[in-house]
XYZ file of C-alpha atoms in Angstrom:
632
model
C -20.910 -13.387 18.631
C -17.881 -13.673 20.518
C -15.568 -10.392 20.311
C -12.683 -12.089 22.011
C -12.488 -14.298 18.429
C -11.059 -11.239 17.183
C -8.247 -10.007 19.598
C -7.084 -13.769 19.328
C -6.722 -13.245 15.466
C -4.581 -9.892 15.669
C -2.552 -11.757 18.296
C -1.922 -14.726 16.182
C 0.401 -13.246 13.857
C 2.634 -11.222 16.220
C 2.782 -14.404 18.678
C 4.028 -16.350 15.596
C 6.175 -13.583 14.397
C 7.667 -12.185 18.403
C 8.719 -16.342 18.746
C 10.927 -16.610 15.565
C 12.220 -13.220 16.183
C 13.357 -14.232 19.178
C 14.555 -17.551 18.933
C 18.072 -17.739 19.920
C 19.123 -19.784 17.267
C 18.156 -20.609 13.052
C 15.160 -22.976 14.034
C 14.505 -26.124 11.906
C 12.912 -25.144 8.752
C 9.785 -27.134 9.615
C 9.599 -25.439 13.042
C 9.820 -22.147 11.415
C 6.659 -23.385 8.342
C 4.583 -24.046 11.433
C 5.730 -20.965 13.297
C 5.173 -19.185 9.820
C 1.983 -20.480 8.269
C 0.165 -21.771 11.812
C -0.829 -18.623 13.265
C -2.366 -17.047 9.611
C -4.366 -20.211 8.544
C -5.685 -20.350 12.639
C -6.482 -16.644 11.786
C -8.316 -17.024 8.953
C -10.667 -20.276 10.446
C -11.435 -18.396 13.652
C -12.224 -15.230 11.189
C -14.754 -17.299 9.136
C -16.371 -18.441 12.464
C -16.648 -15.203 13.459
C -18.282 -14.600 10.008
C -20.898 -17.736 10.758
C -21.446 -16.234 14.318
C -22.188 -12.942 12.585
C -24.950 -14.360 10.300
C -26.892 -15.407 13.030
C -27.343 -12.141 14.245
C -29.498 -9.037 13.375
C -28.003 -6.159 11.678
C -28.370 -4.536 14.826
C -26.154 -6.373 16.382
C -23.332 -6.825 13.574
C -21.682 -4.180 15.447
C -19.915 -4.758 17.959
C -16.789 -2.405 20.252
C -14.610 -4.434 22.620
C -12.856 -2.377 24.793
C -9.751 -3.830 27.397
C -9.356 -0.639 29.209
C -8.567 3.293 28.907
C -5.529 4.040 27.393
C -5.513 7.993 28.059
C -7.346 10.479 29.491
C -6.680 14.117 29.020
C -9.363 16.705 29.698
C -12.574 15.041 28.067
C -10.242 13.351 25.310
C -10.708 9.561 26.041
C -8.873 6.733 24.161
C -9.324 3.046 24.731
C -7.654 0.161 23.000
C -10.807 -1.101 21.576
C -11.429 -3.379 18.347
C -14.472 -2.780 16.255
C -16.232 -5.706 15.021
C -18.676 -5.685 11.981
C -19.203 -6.724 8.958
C -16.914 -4.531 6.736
C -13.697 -5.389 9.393
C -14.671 -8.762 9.502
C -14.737 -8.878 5.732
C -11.086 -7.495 5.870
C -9.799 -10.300 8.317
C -10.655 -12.984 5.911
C -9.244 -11.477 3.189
C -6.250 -10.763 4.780
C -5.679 -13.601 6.753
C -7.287 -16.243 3.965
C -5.136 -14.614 0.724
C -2.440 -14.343 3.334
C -2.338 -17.693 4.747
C -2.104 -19.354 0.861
C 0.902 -16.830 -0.244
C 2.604 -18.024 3.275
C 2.212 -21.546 2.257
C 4.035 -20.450 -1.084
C 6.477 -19.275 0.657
C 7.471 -22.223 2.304
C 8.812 -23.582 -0.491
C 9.390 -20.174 -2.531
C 12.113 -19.206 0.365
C 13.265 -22.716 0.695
C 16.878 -21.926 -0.498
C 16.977 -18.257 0.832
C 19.432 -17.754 4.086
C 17.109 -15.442 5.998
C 14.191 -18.234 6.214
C 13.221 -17.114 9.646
C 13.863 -13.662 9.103
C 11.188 -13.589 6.161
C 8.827 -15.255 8.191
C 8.799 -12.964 10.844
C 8.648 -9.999 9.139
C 5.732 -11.217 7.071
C 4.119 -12.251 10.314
C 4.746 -8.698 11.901
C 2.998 -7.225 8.705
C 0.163 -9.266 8.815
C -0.768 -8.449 12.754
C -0.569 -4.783 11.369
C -2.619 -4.890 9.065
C -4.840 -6.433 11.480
C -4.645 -3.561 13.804
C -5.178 -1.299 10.738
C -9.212 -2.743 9.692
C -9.863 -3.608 13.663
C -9.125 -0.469 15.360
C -11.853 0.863 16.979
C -10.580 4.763 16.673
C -8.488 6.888 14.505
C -5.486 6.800 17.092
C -5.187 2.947 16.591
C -5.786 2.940 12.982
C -3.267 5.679 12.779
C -0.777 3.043 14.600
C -1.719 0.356 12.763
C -1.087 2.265 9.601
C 2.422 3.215 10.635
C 3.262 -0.178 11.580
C 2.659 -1.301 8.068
C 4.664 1.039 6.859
C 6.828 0.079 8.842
C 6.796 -3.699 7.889
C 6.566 -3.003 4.063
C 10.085 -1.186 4.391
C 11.833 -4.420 6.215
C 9.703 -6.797 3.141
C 11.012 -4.675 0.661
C 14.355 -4.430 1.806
C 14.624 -7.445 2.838
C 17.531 -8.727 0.276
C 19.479 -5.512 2.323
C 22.581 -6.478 0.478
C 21.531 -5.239 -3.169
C 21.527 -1.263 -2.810
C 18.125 -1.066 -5.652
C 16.389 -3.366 -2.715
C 17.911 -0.541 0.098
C 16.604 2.420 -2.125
C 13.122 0.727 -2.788
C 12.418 0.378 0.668
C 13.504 3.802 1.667
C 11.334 5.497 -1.099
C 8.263 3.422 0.277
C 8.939 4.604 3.609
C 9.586 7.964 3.146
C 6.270 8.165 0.818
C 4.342 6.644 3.599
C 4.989 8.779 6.045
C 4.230 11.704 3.881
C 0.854 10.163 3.772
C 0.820 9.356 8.052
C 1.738 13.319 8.391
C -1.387 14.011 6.968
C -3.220 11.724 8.729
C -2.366 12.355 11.869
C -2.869 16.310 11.230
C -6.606 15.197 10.692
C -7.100 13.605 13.634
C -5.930 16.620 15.206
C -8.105 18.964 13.588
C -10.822 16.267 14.805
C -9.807 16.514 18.416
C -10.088 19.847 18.910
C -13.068 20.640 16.831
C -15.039 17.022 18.484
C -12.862 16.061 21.003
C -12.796 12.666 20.416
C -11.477 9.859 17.686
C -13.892 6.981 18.169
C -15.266 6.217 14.935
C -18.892 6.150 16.466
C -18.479 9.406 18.125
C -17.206 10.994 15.861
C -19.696 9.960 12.918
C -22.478 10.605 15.159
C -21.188 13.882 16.483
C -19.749 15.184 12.576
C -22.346 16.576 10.496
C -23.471 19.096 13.871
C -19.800 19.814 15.057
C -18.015 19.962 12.078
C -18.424 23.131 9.693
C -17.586 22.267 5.884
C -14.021 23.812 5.797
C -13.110 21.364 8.750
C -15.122 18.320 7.210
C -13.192 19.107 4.355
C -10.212 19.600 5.425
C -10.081 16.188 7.589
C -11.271 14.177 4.576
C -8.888 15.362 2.052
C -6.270 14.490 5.089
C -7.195 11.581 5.320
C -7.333 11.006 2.026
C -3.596 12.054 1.443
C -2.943 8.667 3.359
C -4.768 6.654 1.649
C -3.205 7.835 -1.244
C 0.023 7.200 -0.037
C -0.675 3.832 1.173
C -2.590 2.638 -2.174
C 0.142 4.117 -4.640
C -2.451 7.014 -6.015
C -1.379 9.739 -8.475
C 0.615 11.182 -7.062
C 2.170 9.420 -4.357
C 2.108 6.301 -6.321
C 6.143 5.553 -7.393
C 6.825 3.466 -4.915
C 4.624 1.003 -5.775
C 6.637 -0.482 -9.079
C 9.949 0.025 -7.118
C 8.411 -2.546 -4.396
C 9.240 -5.459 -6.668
C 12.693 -5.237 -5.086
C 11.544 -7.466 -2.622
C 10.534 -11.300 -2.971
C 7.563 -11.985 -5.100
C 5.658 -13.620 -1.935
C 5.843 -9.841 -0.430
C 4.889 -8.595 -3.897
C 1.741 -10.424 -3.673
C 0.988 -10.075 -0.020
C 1.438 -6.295 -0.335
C -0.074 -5.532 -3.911
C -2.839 -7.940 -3.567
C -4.770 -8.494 -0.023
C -3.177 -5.882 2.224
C -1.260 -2.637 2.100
C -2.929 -1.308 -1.014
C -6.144 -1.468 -0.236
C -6.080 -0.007 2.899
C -6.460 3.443 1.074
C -9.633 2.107 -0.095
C -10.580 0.820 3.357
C -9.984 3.748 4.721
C -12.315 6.020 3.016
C -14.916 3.512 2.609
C -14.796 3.010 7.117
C -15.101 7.288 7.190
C -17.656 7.662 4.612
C -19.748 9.410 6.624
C -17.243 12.107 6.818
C -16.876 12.278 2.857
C -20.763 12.048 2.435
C -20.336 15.841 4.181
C -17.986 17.091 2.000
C -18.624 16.755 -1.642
C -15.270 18.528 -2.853
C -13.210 15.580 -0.959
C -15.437 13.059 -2.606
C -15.075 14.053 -6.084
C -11.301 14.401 -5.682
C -11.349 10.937 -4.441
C -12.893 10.054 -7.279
C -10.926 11.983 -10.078
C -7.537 11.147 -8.580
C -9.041 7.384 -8.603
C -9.597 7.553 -12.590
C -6.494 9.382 -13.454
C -4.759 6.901 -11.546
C -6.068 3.661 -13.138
C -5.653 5.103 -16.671
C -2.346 6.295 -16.212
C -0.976 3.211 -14.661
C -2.517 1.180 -17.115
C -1.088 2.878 -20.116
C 2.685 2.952 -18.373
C 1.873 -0.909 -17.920
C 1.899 -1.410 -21.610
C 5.757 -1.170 -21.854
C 7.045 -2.864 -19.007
C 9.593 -5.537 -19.801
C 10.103 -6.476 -16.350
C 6.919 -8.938 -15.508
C 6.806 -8.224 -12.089
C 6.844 -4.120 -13.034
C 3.811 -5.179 -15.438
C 1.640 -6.738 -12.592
C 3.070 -3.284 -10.278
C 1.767 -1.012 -12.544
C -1.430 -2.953 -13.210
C -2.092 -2.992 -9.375
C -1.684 0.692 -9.072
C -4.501 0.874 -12.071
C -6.691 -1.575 -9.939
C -6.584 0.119 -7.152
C -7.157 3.271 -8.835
C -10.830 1.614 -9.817
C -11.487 1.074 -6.140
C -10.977 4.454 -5.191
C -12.942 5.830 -8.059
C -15.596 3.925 -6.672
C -15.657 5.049 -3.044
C -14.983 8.336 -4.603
C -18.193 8.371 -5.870
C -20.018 6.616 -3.171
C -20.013 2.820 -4.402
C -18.385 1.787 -1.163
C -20.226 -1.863 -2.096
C -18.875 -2.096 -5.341
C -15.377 -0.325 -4.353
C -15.093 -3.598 -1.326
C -16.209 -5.883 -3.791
C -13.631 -5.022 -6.898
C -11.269 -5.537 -3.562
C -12.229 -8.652 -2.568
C -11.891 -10.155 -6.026
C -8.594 -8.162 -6.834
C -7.024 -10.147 -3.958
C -7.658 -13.116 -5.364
C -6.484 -12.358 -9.290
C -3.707 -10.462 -8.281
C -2.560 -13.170 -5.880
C -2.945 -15.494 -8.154
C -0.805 -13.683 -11.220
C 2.046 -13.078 -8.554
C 2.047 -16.641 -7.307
C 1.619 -18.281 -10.541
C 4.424 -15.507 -12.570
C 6.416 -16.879 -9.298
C 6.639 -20.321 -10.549
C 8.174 -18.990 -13.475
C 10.665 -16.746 -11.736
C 11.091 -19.942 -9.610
C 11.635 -21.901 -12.701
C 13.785 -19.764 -14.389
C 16.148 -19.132 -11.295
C 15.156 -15.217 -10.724
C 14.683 -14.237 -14.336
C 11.699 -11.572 -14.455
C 12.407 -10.203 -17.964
C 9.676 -10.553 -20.601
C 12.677 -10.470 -23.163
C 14.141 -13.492 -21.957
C 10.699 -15.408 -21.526
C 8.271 -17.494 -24.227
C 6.966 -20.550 -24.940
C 7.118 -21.380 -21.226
C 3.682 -22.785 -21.595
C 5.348 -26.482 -22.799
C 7.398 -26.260 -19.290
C 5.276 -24.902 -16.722
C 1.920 -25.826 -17.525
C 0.140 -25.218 -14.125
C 1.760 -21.701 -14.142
C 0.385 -20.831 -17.835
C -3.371 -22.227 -17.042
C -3.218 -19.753 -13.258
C -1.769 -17.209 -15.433
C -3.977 -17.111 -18.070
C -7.361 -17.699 -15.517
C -5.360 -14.497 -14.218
C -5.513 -12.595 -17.351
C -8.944 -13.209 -17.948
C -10.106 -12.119 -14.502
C -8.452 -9.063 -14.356
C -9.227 -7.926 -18.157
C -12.876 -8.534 -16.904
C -13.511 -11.337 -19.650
C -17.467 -12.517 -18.752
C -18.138 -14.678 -15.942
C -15.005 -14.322 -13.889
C -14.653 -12.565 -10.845
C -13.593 -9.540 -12.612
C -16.653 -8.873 -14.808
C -18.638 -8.988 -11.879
C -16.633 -6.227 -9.723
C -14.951 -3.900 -12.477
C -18.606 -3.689 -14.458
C -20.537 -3.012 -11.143
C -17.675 -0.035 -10.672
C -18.504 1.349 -14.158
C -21.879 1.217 -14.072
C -22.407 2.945 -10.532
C -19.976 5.468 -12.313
C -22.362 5.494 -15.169
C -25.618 6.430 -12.710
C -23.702 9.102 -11.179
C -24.219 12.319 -12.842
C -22.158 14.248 -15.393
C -19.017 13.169 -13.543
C -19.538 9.690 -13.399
C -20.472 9.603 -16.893
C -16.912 10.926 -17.572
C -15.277 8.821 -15.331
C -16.941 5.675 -16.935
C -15.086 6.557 -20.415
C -11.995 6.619 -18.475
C -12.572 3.203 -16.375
C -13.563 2.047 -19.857
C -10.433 2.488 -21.639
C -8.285 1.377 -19.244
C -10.438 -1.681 -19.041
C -9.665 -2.078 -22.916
C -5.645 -0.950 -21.877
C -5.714 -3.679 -19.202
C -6.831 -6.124 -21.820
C -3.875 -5.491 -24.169
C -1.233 -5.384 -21.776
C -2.347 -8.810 -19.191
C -2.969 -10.610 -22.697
C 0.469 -8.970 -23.996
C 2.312 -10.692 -20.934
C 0.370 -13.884 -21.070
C 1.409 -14.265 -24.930
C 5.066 -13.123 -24.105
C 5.458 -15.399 -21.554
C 3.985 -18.856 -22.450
C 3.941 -18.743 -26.391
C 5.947 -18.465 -29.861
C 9.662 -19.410 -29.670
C 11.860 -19.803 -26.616
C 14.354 -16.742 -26.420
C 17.726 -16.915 -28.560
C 20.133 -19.305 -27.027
C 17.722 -21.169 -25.257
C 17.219 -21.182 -21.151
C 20.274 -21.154 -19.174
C 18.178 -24.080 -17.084
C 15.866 -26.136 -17.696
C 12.358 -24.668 -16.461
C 11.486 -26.791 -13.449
C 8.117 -27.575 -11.275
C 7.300 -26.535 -8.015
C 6.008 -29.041 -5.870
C 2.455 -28.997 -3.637
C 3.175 -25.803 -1.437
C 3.342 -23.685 -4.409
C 0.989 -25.259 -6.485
C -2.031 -25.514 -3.808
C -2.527 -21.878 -3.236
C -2.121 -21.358 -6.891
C -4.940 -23.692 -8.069
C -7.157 -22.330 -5.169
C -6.659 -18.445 -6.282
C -7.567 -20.055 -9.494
C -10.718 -21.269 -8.613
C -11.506 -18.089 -6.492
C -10.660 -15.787 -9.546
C -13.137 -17.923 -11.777
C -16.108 -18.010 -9.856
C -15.533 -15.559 -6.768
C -17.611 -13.325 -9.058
C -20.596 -14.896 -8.484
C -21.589 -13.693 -5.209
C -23.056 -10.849 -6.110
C -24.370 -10.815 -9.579
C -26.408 -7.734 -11.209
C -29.712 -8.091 -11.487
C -29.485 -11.090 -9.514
C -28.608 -11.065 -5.868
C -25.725 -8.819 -3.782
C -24.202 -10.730 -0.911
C -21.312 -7.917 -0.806
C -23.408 -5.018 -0.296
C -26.246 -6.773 1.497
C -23.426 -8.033 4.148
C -21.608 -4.769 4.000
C -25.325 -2.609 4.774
C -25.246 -2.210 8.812
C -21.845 0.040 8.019
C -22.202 1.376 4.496
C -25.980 1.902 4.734
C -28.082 0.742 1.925
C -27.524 1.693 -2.160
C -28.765 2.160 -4.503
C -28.508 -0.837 -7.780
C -27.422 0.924 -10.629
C -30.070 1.035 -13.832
C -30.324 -1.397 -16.474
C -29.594 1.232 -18.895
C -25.919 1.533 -16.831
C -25.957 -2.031 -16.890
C -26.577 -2.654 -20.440
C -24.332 -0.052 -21.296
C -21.461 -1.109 -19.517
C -21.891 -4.873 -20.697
C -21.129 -4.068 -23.983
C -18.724 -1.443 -23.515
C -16.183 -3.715 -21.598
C -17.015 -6.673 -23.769
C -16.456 -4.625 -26.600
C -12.912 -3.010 -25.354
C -11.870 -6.084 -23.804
C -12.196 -7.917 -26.915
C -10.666 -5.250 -29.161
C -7.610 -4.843 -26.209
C -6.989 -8.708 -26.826
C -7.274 -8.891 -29.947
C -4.627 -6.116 -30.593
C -2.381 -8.478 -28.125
C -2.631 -11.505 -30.240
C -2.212 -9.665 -33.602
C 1.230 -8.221 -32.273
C 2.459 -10.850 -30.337
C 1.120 -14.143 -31.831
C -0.332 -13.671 -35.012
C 3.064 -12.529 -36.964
C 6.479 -13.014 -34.428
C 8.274 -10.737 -36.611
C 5.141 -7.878 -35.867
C 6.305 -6.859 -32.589
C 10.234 -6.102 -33.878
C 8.179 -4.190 -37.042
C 6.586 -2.012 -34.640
C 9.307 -0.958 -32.515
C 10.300 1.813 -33.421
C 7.273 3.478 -33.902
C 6.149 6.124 -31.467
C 9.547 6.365 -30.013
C 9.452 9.505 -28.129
C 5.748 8.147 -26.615
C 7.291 4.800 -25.720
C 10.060 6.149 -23.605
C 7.486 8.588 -22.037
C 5.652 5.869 -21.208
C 8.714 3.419 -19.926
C 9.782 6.230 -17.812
C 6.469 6.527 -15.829
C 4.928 9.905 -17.442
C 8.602 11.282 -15.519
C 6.938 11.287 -12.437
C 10.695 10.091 -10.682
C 12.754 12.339 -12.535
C 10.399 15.636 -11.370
C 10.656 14.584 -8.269
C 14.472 14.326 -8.318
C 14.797 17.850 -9.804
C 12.647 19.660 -7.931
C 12.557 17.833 -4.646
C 15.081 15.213 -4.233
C 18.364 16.964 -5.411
C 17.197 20.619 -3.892
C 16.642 18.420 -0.565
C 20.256 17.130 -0.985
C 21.771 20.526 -1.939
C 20.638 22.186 0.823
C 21.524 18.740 3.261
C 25.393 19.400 2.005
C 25.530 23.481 2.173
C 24.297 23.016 5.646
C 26.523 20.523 6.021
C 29.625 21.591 4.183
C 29.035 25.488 4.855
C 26.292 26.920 7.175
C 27.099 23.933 10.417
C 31.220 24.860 10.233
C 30.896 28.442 9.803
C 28.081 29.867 11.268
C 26.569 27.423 14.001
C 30.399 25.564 14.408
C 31.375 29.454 14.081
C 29.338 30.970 16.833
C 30.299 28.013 19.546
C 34.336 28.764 17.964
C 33.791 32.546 19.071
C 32.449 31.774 22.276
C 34.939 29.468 23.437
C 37.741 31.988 21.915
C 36.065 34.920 23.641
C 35.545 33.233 27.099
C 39.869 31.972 26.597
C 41.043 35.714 25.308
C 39.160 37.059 28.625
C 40.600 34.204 30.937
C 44.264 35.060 29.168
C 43.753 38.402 29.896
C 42.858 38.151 33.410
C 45.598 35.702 33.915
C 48.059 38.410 32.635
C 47.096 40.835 34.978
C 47.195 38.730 37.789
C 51.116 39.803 38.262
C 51.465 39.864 42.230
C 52.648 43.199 42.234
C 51.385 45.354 45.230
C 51.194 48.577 43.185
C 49.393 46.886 40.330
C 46.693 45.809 42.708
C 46.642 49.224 44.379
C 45.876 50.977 40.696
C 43.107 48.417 39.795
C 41.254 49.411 43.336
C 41.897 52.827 42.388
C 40.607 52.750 39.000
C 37.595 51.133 39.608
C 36.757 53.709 42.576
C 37.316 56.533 40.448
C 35.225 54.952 37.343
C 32.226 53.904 40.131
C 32.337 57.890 41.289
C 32.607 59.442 38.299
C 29.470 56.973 36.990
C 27.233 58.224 40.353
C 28.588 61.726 39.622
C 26.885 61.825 36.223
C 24.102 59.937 37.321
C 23.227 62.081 40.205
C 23.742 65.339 37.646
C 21.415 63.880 35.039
């Protein structure tokens, strides 16, 4: 195996990304594709070698630390810029880079018309070599940088259309979010340094369940954890997420599908050793997981905007993963991952064409019967649906059922958690099958289209009939009661699991089909079977509906009781407390030092005698002070 393979593919993306940044002037569009697209797809081929070169070795020797040289050294606290190589960060680079490198080709043509071509490149570049960074850094300091920088790089994506103040206020929510979560983090590794002394991964596994006592273990892991819930939009750091389709729907699938989202997931399933020591962490990991998915599933139901639906829907998926590593299917929880990038991909791409098509409409109310017009986009769209409702034998039966059943074979809270993942699954049924019908059948929308819903041509369409085929049969790699490439491949880092029962199996087969079918059916008898059903119904369950539209009112707590309080305070110390007391206190000073200076100036007179009566004043006070000092 050849490490260096791997500091060429994090350098890719920021060579590609530092060049068009600093080309002096707007390159030629095709320079800028190559500059663009070159550097991922070169990423993701020297990734799968690296994957080839890995299966020739023993699991020994899947694990690999390259180290350049030694950053710091303070006391016995050493930090190197090191990469880790094995199989679970290797897994990572070819998700990233191969999901990344088909939504860059879409954006070739995607950004065609948009001024900032080289700009939106770059950016997407920079995010890319972050997330890099992120899955290959070899210690918490780097991951910690990485995890910044994508911050970082999500607020540019999502602001990127600066001019429309929504895009500016998006972005700054994200950011502001994420950092909460990067506080947190870097607290942890903190606590870590002084109670180890050290933030190599391997170190500080090895030296954790002897050095750390529970509250610490504990402590670190729910830290850490308040990151990744930042970073994968969990309850209750999650409203940024939906507020992220400000940017362009190439960023929307980028960061909701392969990258930024699931590094919450990543992260807890790289330090599972630390939540295997600290059961309270784990279970929260798990619980916030569940309420997550169900929550954003139900507020997915009512979403007009389509984008907003396939938000909310991602916040839900996500919400699976974490249950997962939450309760210790790191296998499953990487696997649900894997096949999440490639049917969430493939619903942003392919609900792209139609925004394409439609020239930036994203309203379901102003959609239907698009299937006549943009064929390609109805057939990835509804290969979409059916992945992501878990519909049997695409890639999403395989990943959410192997979720619900290791939920199902893990005690009295896993049992519990499985009748949540179920109904969502049912949820997520109804509302993917809701858009799908809303979108590409019955009657156009009053008045027509105000154009005429045109194709996209090859760079579009590739990478969406290649997520297709991925979401169909991606599945199939690990199958249960078959064979388990995922956790097999994942078993030097995540140690080996156990396969849940056939009783959890059999179980959970049913279940989903059973919800699934009910979920679609529901769609089809509101939306298809009777047109008139779904203006019939509307006005039922009012008061849940706009609950429900309004996110559970997560945004408008958050404005009351931290948002407007923040700004309050911002203009009393502002308006009030900065003129009068701090402004106030410097006003005194310089009045005080002037009155004494106007004062002295006044006595300075040039009179003889005046003189004469100071000397003699101040000899007379200086005796009579020694006189009363010497009779004390």
């Amino acid at each position: 195996m050849e490490p260096a393979l791997a500091w060429i593919v994090l350098g890719l993306p920021l060579l590609g990304a530092a060049t068009l940044a600093a080309w002096p002037t707007e390159p030629p569009r095709s320079m800028t594709r190559v500059l663009g697209v070159g550097p991922i797809a070169l990423g993701f081929l020297l990734s799968a070698w690296l994957y080839v070169q890995m299966l020739g070795e023993s699991s020994d020797d899947r694990l690999v630390v390259s180290r350049v040289w030694e950053w710091i050294e303070i006391g016995d606290l050493t930090i190197d810029v090191a990469l880790q190589i094995d199989p679970l960060s290797v897994m990572m680079m070819l998700i990233i880079t191969g999901v990344g490198s088909l939504i860059f080709l879409y954006s070739t043509e995607y950004m065609e018309h948009d001024r900032d071509y080289r700009r939106f490149f770059a950016e997407m570049g920079f995010f890319v070599f972050s997330m890099l960074l992120l899955v290959l850094a070899a210690n918490f300091l780097f991951l910690i940088v990485g995890w910044a920088l994508v911050g970082l790089a999500s607020y540019l994506l999502i602001g990127f259309y600066y001019e429309k103040p929504p895009a500016v206020a998006a972005a700054k929510k994200a950011f502001i979010i994420n950092v909460i979560g990067d506080i947190a983090m870097v607290i942890g590794a903190f606590i870590l340094i002084v109670e180890l002394g050290t933030l190599d991964y391997a170190l500080v596994f090895e030296a954790a369940p002897d050095g750390l006592s529970r509250g610490a273990v504990e402590a670190v892991t729910i830290l850490l954890f308040v990151g990744a819930a930042a970073k994968s939009a969990q309850v209750p750091l999650h409203t940024w997420l939906p507020d992220a389709m400000e940017g362009p729907t190439p960023v929307s699938a980028l960061i909701h599908a392969a990258t930024m989202v699931t590094a919450g997931v990543y992260l807890v399933v790289r330090t599972h050793e630390l939540y295997e020591l600290a059961p309270f962490a784990s279970d929260l990991v798990a619980i916030t997981g569940a309420v997550t998915l169900f929550l954003a599933a139900t507020i997915a139901m009512v979403q007009v905007d389509v984008k907003r639906v396939l938000a909310w829907s991602t916040v839900s998926q996500i919400g699976y993963m974490i249950m997962a590593a939450g309760l210790g299917a790191y296998g499953a929880a990487m696997f649900h991952l894997m096949t999440h990038a490639f049917f969430k991909a493939l619903l942003f791409l392919s609900i792209g064409i139609v925004i394409h098509g439609l020239a930036g409409e994203q309203s379901l109310d102003r959609m239907g019967g698009l299937g006549r017009h943009l064929k390609l986009a109805y057939v990835a769209t509804a290969i979409g649906v059916l992945a992501i409702s878990g519909v049997p034998g695409t890639s999403g039966f395989f990943s959410k059922d192997e979720i619900l059943a290791s939920a199902w074979d893990a005690g009295d809270l896993g049992r519990a958690l499985w009748v949540v993942g179920a109904l969502a699954a049912g949820i997520t049924a109804f509302y993917m099958f809701r858009l799908l019908l809303r979108t590409f059948y019955g009657p156009e929308p009053g008045g027509g289209y105000g154009v005429h819903p045109h194709r996209s041509r090859w760079p579009m369409t590739v990478p969406v009939a290649v997520l297709a085929v991925l979401s169909l049969f991606g599945g199939w790699i690990q199958v249960p009661s078959g064979w388990s490439w995922i956790t097999d491949w994942l078993e030097p880092v995540i140690g080996p699991e156990s396969i849940p029962g056939q009783q959890a199996e059999g179980v959970t087969l049913v279940a989903s089909i059973a919800v699934v079918a009910i979920g679609a059916g529901v769609a089809w008898w509101i939306f298809a079977a009777d047109p008139g059903r779904r203006s019939r119904l509307a006005g039922r369950f009012a008061a849940t509906r706009r609950l429900l539209e309004d996110g559970y009112r997560f945004d408008p707590v958050y404005q009351q009781a931290l948002v407007q309080p923040s700004r309050d305070l911002g203009d009393y110390l502002y308006g009030r407390f900065e003129p009068d007391f701090i402004q106030g206190m410097l006003k005194g000073a310089v009045s005080l030092v002037r009155g004494g200076a106007i004062a002295l100036r006044a006595a300075q007179d040039g009179l003889v005698r005046t003189y004469a009566f100071v000397m003699v004043a101040g000899v007379v006070s200086l005796g009579a002070l020694l006189a009363w000092v010497v009779t004390r």
